[in-house]
Amino acid sequence: GAFANPASPKLPAKIVGDVAVAEGVEGLPGSVLRLDGKGYLEVPHDKTLDCLGGVTLAVWIRPKSLPAAGARLIDKSPAGVASGYNLDTYPGHSLRMITQDPWVNFDAKLPAGQWTHVAATVDGETGRTVLYINGTQVKETPP
């Protein structure tokens, strides 16, 4: 019922709904989670997740397809409110990082059926936000 969190062992992620673990996935070592919109992982609130000094969010994705409304990848913000952070694929196959302001988005054309590493960083002092795809910086907000 829980997924270990190597970054912070005291904060395991609770499995909510249907989440499958797949072994030996081509192109990636170890285990991966298969999320098909019927489940997700939830980490209970902890002050360390506020990331007041800045944050880096990173995830490997291989979507079969993405809806026009996009998909949340890593999220600590209620829907419709920019009070935390949210890395998602809105609209469709784009990449977007929402923090309080300014937001940053990029028409990434994320490929279906292909592993892609996506990441975002936010500098805690300046608020500068940077998006990365496969290790390459693709967009940033002004400092």
Coordinates of C-alpha atoms in Angstrom, one line a residue, residues 61-66 93 109-116:
I61 CA 7.5 9.6 -18.5
R62 CA 6.4 7.5 -21.4
P63 CA 2.8 8.4 -22.2
K64 CA 0.7 6.3 -24.6
S65 CA -1.1 9.6 -25.3
L66 CA -1.9 12.7 -23.4
H93 CA 2.0 17.3 -25.0
K109 CA 5.7 18.0 -28.3
L110 CA 6.4 15.2 -25.8
P111 CA 6.5 12.0 -27.8
A112 CA 4.0 9.2 -27.2
G113 CA 5.5 5.8 -26.5
Q114 CA 9.0 7.1 -25.9
W115 CA 10.8 7.6 -22.5
T116 CA 11.4 11.3 -21.8

